[in-house]
Coordinates of C-alpha atoms in Angstrom, one line a residue:
M1 CA 32.9 181.7 158.6
R2 CA 29.3 181.6 157.6
K3 CA 28.3 180.9 154.0
E4 CA 27.1 184.5 153.3
T5 CA 30.4 185.9 154.4
R6 CA 32.4 183.1 152.6
C7 CA 30.7 184.1 149.3
V8 CA 32.1 187.7 149.8
H9 CA 35.5 186.9 151.3
G10 CA 36.2 183.5 149.7
A11 CA 38.7 181.2 151.2
N12 CA 40.3 184.1 153.1
D13 CA 43.6 182.7 152.0
S14 CA 44.8 185.2 149.4
K15 CA 48.5 185.2 148.2
E16 CA 47.9 188.8 147.0
T17 CA 50.2 191.0 149.0
N18 CA 49.6 194.4 147.3
G19 CA 46.4 195.2 149.1
A20 CA 44.1 194.7 146.2
V21 CA 40.5 194.1 147.5
S22 CA 39.6 192.5 144.2
F23 CA 42.0 189.7 143.5
P24 CA 44.0 190.6 140.3
I25 CA 43.7 189.0 136.9
Y26 CA 47.0 187.3 136.1
Q27 CA 46.7 187.4 132.4
S28 CA 49.8 185.4 131.7
A29 CA 50.3 182.1 129.9
T30 CA 53.6 181.4 131.4
F31 CA 55.7 182.4 134.5
S32 CA 59.4 182.9 134.8
H33 CA 61.7 181.1 137.3
P34 CA 64.1 182.8 139.7
G35 CA 66.7 180.2 138.9
L36 CA 67.4 176.5 138.2
G37 CA 65.3 174.4 140.4
E38 CA 63.4 177.4 141.7
S39 CA 59.8 178.4 141.1
T40 CA 57.3 181.0 142.2
G41 CA 54.8 178.1 142.4
Y42 CA 53.5 178.8 138.9
D43 CA 54.9 177.6 135.6
Y44 CA 52.2 177.6 132.9
S45 CA 48.6 178.7 133.1
R46 CA 47.3 175.3 131.9
L47 CA 48.7 173.8 135.0
Q48 CA 47.7 176.6 137.4
N49 CA 47.2 180.4 137.4
P50 CA 47.0 182.6 140.5
T51 CA 43.6 184.0 139.6
R52 CA 42.1 180.6 138.9
E53 CA 43.7 179.1 141.9
H54 CA 42.1 181.7 144.1
L55 CA 38.7 181.0 142.6
E56 CA 39.2 177.2 143.1
K57 CA 40.0 177.8 146.8
V58 CA 36.7 179.8 147.1
M59 CA 34.7 176.9 145.6
A60 CA 36.4 174.3 147.7
A61 CA 35.6 176.4 150.8
L62 CA 32.0 176.9 149.8
E63 CA 31.4 173.2 149.1
N64 CA 33.5 172.0 152.2
G65 CA 35.9 170.2 149.9
V66 CA 39.6 169.7 149.9
G67 CA 40.1 170.7 146.3
A68 CA 38.3 172.3 143.4
L69 CA 39.1 172.6 139.7
A70 CA 37.7 175.3 137.4
F71 CA 37.0 174.3 133.8
S72 CA 36.1 176.2 130.7
S73 CA 32.5 175.0 130.9
G74 CA 30.3 172.6 132.8
M75 CA 30.5 170.1 130.0
A76 CA 34.3 170.3 130.1
A77 CA 34.1 169.4 133.8
A78 CA 31.8 166.5 133.1
S79 CA 34.1 165.3 130.3
A80 CA 37.1 165.3 132.6
L81 CA 35.1 163.6 135.3
M82 CA 34.5 160.6 133.0
E83 CA 38.3 160.2 132.6
L84 CA 38.3 158.8 136.1
F85 CA 36.7 155.6 134.7
V86 CA 38.0 152.9 132.4
P87 CA 36.4 150.8 129.7
G88 CA 33.9 148.4 131.2
D89 CA 33.0 150.6 134.2
H90 CA 29.3 151.0 134.8
I91 CA 27.6 154.2 136.1
I92 CA 24.1 154.6 137.4
V93 CA 22.7 158.0 136.3
S94 CA 19.6 160.1 137.2
S95 CA 17.2 159.5 134.2
D96 CA 15.9 163.0 134.1
T97 CA 19.2 164.8 133.7
Y98 CA 20.4 167.8 131.7
G99 CA 20.4 167.0 127.9
G100 CA 24.0 167.9 127.4
T101 CA 25.1 165.5 130.2
S102 CA 23.0 162.7 128.7
R103 CA 24.4 163.4 125.2
L104 CA 28.0 163.2 126.6
F105 CA 27.4 159.9 128.3
R106 CA 25.4 158.2 125.5
N107 CA 27.6 159.3 122.6
I108 CA 31.1 160.0 123.8
S109 CA 31.5 158.0 127.0
V110 CA 29.8 154.9 125.6
K111 CA 32.1 155.1 122.6
N112 CA 35.0 155.1 125.1
G113 CA 33.7 151.9 126.7
L114 CA 31.7 153.1 129.7
K115 CA 28.3 151.6 130.5
F116 CA 25.3 153.5 131.8
D117 CA 21.9 152.8 133.3
F118 CA 19.6 155.8 133.5
T119 CA 17.0 155.4 136.2
D120 CA 14.9 157.3 138.8
T121 CA 17.5 157.9 141.5
S122 CA 14.8 159.1 143.9
D123 CA 13.9 155.4 144.2
I124 CA 16.7 153.8 146.3
E125 CA 15.5 150.2 145.7
L126 CA 15.5 150.7 142.0
V127 CA 19.1 152.1 142.1
E128 CA 20.2 149.2 144.3
S129 CA 18.8 146.7 141.8
L130 CA 21.0 148.0 139.1
I131 CA 24.3 147.6 141.0
S132 CA 26.7 145.1 139.5
E133 CA 30.3 144.2 140.1
D134 CA 31.2 146.7 137.3
T135 CA 29.3 149.6 138.9
K136 CA 31.7 152.3 140.0
A137 CA 29.6 155.4 140.6
I138 CA 26.1 156.9 141.0
F139 CA 25.7 160.2 139.2
I140 CA 22.9 162.2 140.7
E141 CA 21.3 165.4 139.4
T142 CA 19.1 166.9 142.2
P143 CA 16.9 168.7 141.5
T144 CA 16.7 167.3 138.0
N145 CA 16.5 169.3 134.8
P146 CA 13.8 169.9 133.9
M147 CA 11.3 167.8 135.9
M148 CA 12.6 168.8 139.4
H149 CA 12.9 165.3 140.8
V150 CA 14.8 165.2 144.1
S151 CA 17.2 162.4 145.2
D152 CA 18.2 161.6 148.8
I153 CA 21.9 162.3 148.7
S154 CA 22.7 160.8 152.1
R155 CA 20.9 157.5 151.4
L156 CA 22.4 157.1 148.0
S157 CA 25.9 158.0 149.3
A158 CA 25.6 155.4 152.0
L159 CA 24.5 152.8 149.4
A160 CA 27.4 153.8 147.2
K161 CA 29.9 153.5 150.0
A162 CA 28.6 150.1 151.0
N163 CA 29.3 148.9 147.5
S164 CA 32.7 150.7 147.1
M165 CA 31.3 153.2 144.6
L166 CA 31.6 157.0 144.1
T167 CA 28.7 159.4 144.6
I168 CA 28.7 162.3 142.2
V169 CA 26.2 165.1 142.5
D170 CA 25.4 167.9 139.9
N171 CA 24.7 170.8 142.3
T172 CA 24.1 173.4 139.6
F173 CA 20.5 174.3 140.4
L174 CA 20.9 174.9 144.1
T175 CA 24.6 175.9 144.4
P176 CA 26.6 175.4 147.6
Y177 CA 24.5 178.2 149.1
F178 CA 21.4 176.0 149.3
Q179 CA 22.9 172.5 149.1
Q180 CA 26.2 171.0 150.1
P181 CA 26.4 167.4 148.8
L182 CA 29.9 166.7 150.2
S183 CA 28.6 167.3 153.7
L184 CA 25.8 164.8 153.0
G185 CA 28.2 162.0 152.0
A186 CA 28.9 162.6 148.3
D187 CA 32.4 162.3 146.9
I188 CA 32.4 164.7 144.0
V189 CA 30.3 167.8 143.2
L190 CA 29.8 169.1 139.6
H191 CA 28.7 172.6 138.7
S192 CA 28.0 174.5 135.6
G193 CA 29.5 177.7 136.9
T194 CA 27.9 179.5 133.9
K195 CA 24.6 179.5 135.8
Y196 CA 24.1 180.7 139.3
L197 CA 27.7 180.9 140.4
G198 CA 28.5 183.4 137.6
G199 CA 25.0 184.7 137.7
H200 CA 25.1 187.3 134.9
N201 CA 24.9 185.2 131.7
D202 CA 28.3 186.6 130.6
T203 CA 30.8 183.7 130.8
L204 CA 31.1 179.9 130.6
A205 CA 32.6 177.9 133.5
G206 CA 32.5 174.5 135.2
F207 CA 33.7 173.0 138.5
L208 CA 34.6 169.8 140.1
V209 CA 34.9 169.7 143.9
T210 CA 35.9 166.8 146.0
K211 CA 36.6 166.0 149.6
S212 CA 39.2 163.3 148.8
P213 CA 42.8 164.3 148.3
E214 CA 43.4 161.2 146.2
I215 CA 40.5 161.9 143.9
S216 CA 41.6 165.6 143.7
E217 CA 45.1 164.5 142.7
K218 CA 43.7 162.2 139.9
L219 CA 41.4 165.0 138.6
R220 CA 44.3 167.5 138.7
F221 CA 46.4 165.2 136.5
I222 CA 43.5 164.8 134.0
Y223 CA 42.9 168.5 134.1
K224 CA 46.5 169.5 133.2
T225 CA 46.7 166.8 130.6
T226 CA 43.5 167.5 128.7
G227 CA 43.7 171.3 129.2
A228 CA 40.1 172.5 129.5
C229 CA 41.1 175.1 132.2
L230 CA 39.2 178.3 132.9
S231 CA 40.9 181.5 131.7
P232 CA 42.2 184.1 134.2
F233 CA 39.6 186.7 133.1
D234 CA 36.7 184.3 133.3
S235 CA 38.0 183.1 136.7
W236 CA 37.8 186.7 137.8
L237 CA 34.3 187.1 136.4
I238 CA 33.0 184.0 138.2
E239 CA 34.6 185.0 141.5
R240 CA 33.0 188.4 141.2
G241 CA 29.6 186.7 140.6
I242 CA 30.0 184.5 143.7
K243 CA 30.4 187.6 145.9
T244 CA 26.7 188.3 145.4
L245 CA 25.6 184.6 145.3
A246 CA 23.8 184.7 148.7
L247 CA 21.8 187.8 147.9
R248 CA 20.9 186.6 144.5
M249 CA 19.9 183.1 145.5
E250 CA 17.6 184.5 148.2
K251 CA 15.9 186.8 145.7
H252 CA 15.7 184.0 143.0
Q253 CA 14.0 181.8 145.6
K254 CA 11.6 184.5 146.8
N255 CA 10.5 185.3 143.3
A256 CA 10.3 181.6 142.2
M257 CA 8.0 180.8 145.1
G258 CA 5.7 183.7 144.2
A259 CA 5.7 182.8 140.5
A260 CA 5.1 179.1 141.3
R261 CA 2.1 179.9 143.5
W262 CA 0.7 182.3 140.8
L263 CA 1.1 179.7 138.1
E264 CA -0.6 177.0 140.2
N265 CA -3.8 179.1 140.1
H266 CA -3.8 180.0 136.4
S267 CA -6.5 178.4 134.3
K268 CA -4.1 177.5 131.4
V269 CA -1.5 175.8 133.6
R270 CA -2.0 172.1 134.3
K271 CA 1.0 171.3 136.4
V272 CA 3.8 173.2 138.3
F273 CA 7.1 171.6 139.2
Y274 CA 8.8 173.6 141.9
I275 CA 10.5 171.9 144.9
G276 CA 9.5 174.7 147.2
L277 CA 5.8 173.9 146.9
E278 CA 4.5 171.6 149.7
S279 CA 2.5 169.8 146.9
H280 CA 5.8 168.6 145.4
P281 CA 6.2 164.9 146.0
D282 CA 9.8 165.3 147.1
Y283 CA 9.2 168.3 149.3
K284 CA 10.2 166.5 152.5
V285 CA 13.4 165.2 151.1
S286 CA 14.3 168.7 149.9
T287 CA 13.7 170.2 153.3
S288 CA 15.9 167.5 154.9
Q289 CA 19.0 168.2 152.8
T290 CA 18.8 171.8 151.6
S291 CA 18.5 175.2 153.1
G292 CA 16.5 176.6 150.2
F293 CA 14.6 175.7 147.0
G294 CA 16.3 177.8 144.3
G295 CA 14.9 179.7 141.4
M296 CA 14.0 177.0 138.8
I297 CA 10.4 176.1 137.8
S298 CA 9.0 173.9 135.1
F299 CA 5.3 174.0 134.3
E300 CA 2.9 172.3 131.8
V301 CA 0.3 174.3 130.0
D302 CA -3.0 173.2 128.4
S303 CA -1.8 173.1 124.8
E304 CA 1.0 173.5 122.3
E305 CA -0.8 176.6 121.1
T306 CA -0.4 178.2 124.6
V307 CA 3.3 177.3 124.5
K308 CA 3.7 179.2 121.2
K309 CA 1.7 182.1 122.6
V310 CA 3.9 182.3 125.8
L311 CA 7.2 182.1 123.9
G312 CA 6.2 184.7 121.5
G313 CA 4.5 186.9 124.0
V314 CA 6.9 187.4 126.8
R315 CA 8.6 190.8 126.9
L316 CA 10.5 191.1 130.2
I317 CA 11.3 187.4 130.3
S318 CA 13.7 186.3 127.5
Y319 CA 13.1 183.2 125.5
A320 CA 16.6 181.8 125.8
E321 CA 18.4 178.6 126.6
S322 CA 20.2 179.0 129.9
L323 CA 19.4 179.6 133.5
G324 CA 20.7 181.1 136.8
G325 CA 21.3 184.7 135.6
V326 CA 19.8 187.8 137.1
E327 CA 17.4 188.0 134.1
S328 CA 14.4 185.7 133.9
L329 CA 14.7 183.2 131.1
I330 CA 12.1 180.8 129.7
T331 CA 13.1 177.6 127.7
Y332 CA 11.2 175.0 125.7
P333 CA 13.0 171.8 126.8
M334 CA 11.6 169.6 124.0
L335 CA 13.3 171.7 121.3
Q336 CA 16.2 173.1 123.3
T337 CA 17.9 171.6 126.3
H338 CA 16.6 168.0 125.6
A339 CA 16.3 168.1 121.8
D340 CA 18.8 165.3 121.4
L341 CA 16.8 162.7 123.4
P342 CA 14.7 160.3 121.5
M343 CA 11.1 161.4 121.5
E344 CA 9.8 158.3 123.2
E345 CA 12.2 158.9 126.1
R346 CA 11.4 162.6 126.3
L347 CA 7.8 161.8 126.6
S348 CA 8.3 159.1 129.2
R349 CA 10.0 161.7 131.4
G350 CA 7.2 164.2 130.9
I351 CA 9.2 166.4 128.6
N352 CA 6.4 167.0 126.1
E353 CA 5.2 169.7 123.8
K354 CA 3.4 171.5 126.6
L355 CA 6.3 171.8 129.1
L356 CA 8.1 175.0 129.7
R357 CA 11.1 175.7 132.0
L358 CA 11.4 179.1 133.8
S359 CA 14.6 180.4 135.4
V360 CA 13.2 183.1 137.6
G361 CA 15.4 186.2 137.8
I362 CA 15.8 188.9 140.4
E363 CA 13.5 191.5 138.9
D364 CA 10.5 192.7 140.8
L365 CA 8.1 189.8 141.2
E366 CA 5.1 191.8 140.1
D367 CA 6.8 192.6 136.8
I368 CA 7.6 188.9 136.3
V369 CA 4.0 187.8 137.0
E370 CA 2.5 190.6 134.9
D371 CA 4.7 189.4 132.0
L372 CA 3.6 185.8 132.4
A373 CA 0.0 187.0 132.7
E374 CA 0.1 188.9 129.5
A375 CA 1.8 186.1 127.6
L376 CA -0.6 183.4 128.9
G377 CA -3.7 185.5 128.5
D378 CA -7.0 184.6 130.0

């Protein structure tokens, strides 16, 4: 089954026998048993729920994994992921990563005894130089948030395997429609399902997908013990969003390419970071491991005054802290997504007072460009 069809029909393994085209919402916390030692396969919704199970099968199929787990948010998924490790374990992480992930690792995971090195994971030799006997995993975000750096998943996965380590990839920006890390050698994929998978800015969700039955079993134990499972209704919302994922991602990409090229030629824009532009330094790596470039753009303008003008001047585009929905959103990383990073580190990454991040929606491209043009001015 091709990916466009899989988005619509899911895993094609429904237990629903009543003919419902839309898989039902099993809004039940607990399930009765036919008798002693007998079960319907469901006991308590923290352990599993038919609606959530159906969604998890869809995600496993889309990512070519053996198992998926649906969480109440992307950060809940990341938190559960860290429970695979024990005090003293060392993890190498993409330095330019989502601020919430960095906050989790630096404040919660470090407190729990884990060690981290944040580095440019697009530099294989640099990553290799940080490997020690305590290193258990490489955590990659590709493309990164917000600077759009791209890491070579296949090469890093091979390096990890050679050193008996896990490769973990945050695939939120490109989704399994444009990028499938497990097929490139990764062991675990992380998603904020809130973003493109849901696609409508109306619910929170997170996912972990793996191709290892052993890892899947470990994560399932952590999942049922810590309890950050996705509710039946939110599971249904996310699955409904996935049905249009292929259509939306193609439109996001088409609009993003058009907006990026327009921004490149604006007098007040100094730099444009979009992995679909041939001028992007990681363009060749992107084309080698993805089937598309997604809808995320970051761009640097000429002054902080222009930033204020844009954020106060957009009308169609909303000034809001998220991404991946049908509506275009613009964000100021320095004060929003990456506000918890020390200023020196933010600036070293290029997250300065002139950087904006744009999640390009599925509106008409001309309307998006007209809105940017009016907000930027001449």
